[in-house]
Amino acid sequence: MTLLNTILSIISGVLAESWDLFEEAAPYLILGFAVAGLLHVLVPDEKILKHLGKSAGTFRSALNASLFGIPLPLCSCGVVPTALSLKNRGATKGATLSFLISTPETGVDSIAITYALLDPIMTVFRPLASMVTALLTGIAENIVGEKKEATSQKKNILMMQPMAACSGSSCSCNNESFSVEDASTLRKLQEAFRYSFVELLGDISTWLIAGILIAGIISYIVPDELVGGYLGGGIFSMLIMLVIGIPLYICATASTPLAAALVSKGMSPGTAFVFLLAGPATNAATITMVAKFLGKRSATLYLGMIALCSLAFGLLLDAIYFRLGIEASSIVGSASDVLTPGIKTMFALILIPFIVYGIYKQNFKKG
């Protein structure tokens, strides 16, 4: 009976953590799917190809995606549907990874809270480091992709043909389908909703739930004391924070009060920054979906570049504070959430039927 109680306690704890994570993610997921739908109907494929596609070049496609993602207030879960939408419409894998990194690491909301709870140095350093990390990752992915393409050029050319020479009623560039120029506002909104919450959500629902459950397991097992302890500073502390931050689901805004509290207890700003950079850009759900839809090689590069850049920028930030002779301090206090718990629960309850329908439709199509 004791073993059974222990098992039930673990299961209930994991489910509770998973539900908490889902509630935190739900508003941003809905926003992410909505942005994906609007991009689908409002931004022509030619624009995607021009600014984020192969024709934009190895460097410029990654740079455009890095800059485009900085101000968007999407978390590491909410950014996935938008990024996958861009990829499906012609964006390079490098641009997709750049967008996946720069978007959740910064946003107008997280930048404001960084200024309020930390200091101006961190406020400026955070988006700049995020952009550079995203840019380097995107360039690396595009270069690796070009080398791989050289060995299978014919296959890639065939894959790109439908974008340029599609025909028939099912073609996305057919004039009879919903288009920016001809469709009414109502039809555009209907198409955006259908694409976001039926087609796209149906594609990733199973993987999203699996990732959130994994994140819930990690959140329940890893004690809070581990985050606040053994983090005196230096590369070892940064490595610990990196290991903790990568699998956990935490958005850029929510991670800022935690980082501020840890800095106030003696953690170096560089160590805190490793968590601020790596934590929001990665979690079990994001890693699962990146590996599924972009490939294991891209997921490995994605994680590797985030880890290396986080450590490098953490060390650089500590050096900046040391050179300036500034003692790291912050305004300690709990930042008020933008959304109340009741609103988060409401968004979660709204999202559940769409996820259930998406999973049902996906399985029904396969059956």
XYZ file of C-alpha atoms in Angstrom, residues 145-159:
15
model
C 22.299 22.148 -45.168
C 24.041 23.405 -48.307
C 26.785 20.799 -47.909
C 24.188 18.099 -47.465
C 22.273 19.394 -50.455
C 25.332 19.012 -52.667
C 25.144 15.250 -52.154
C 21.433 15.054 -52.966
C 20.842 18.011 -55.254
C 18.363 16.268 -57.510
C 16.149 15.251 -54.590
C 16.035 18.788 -53.189
C 15.218 20.291 -56.587
C 12.258 17.952 -56.920
C 11.054 18.925 -53.450
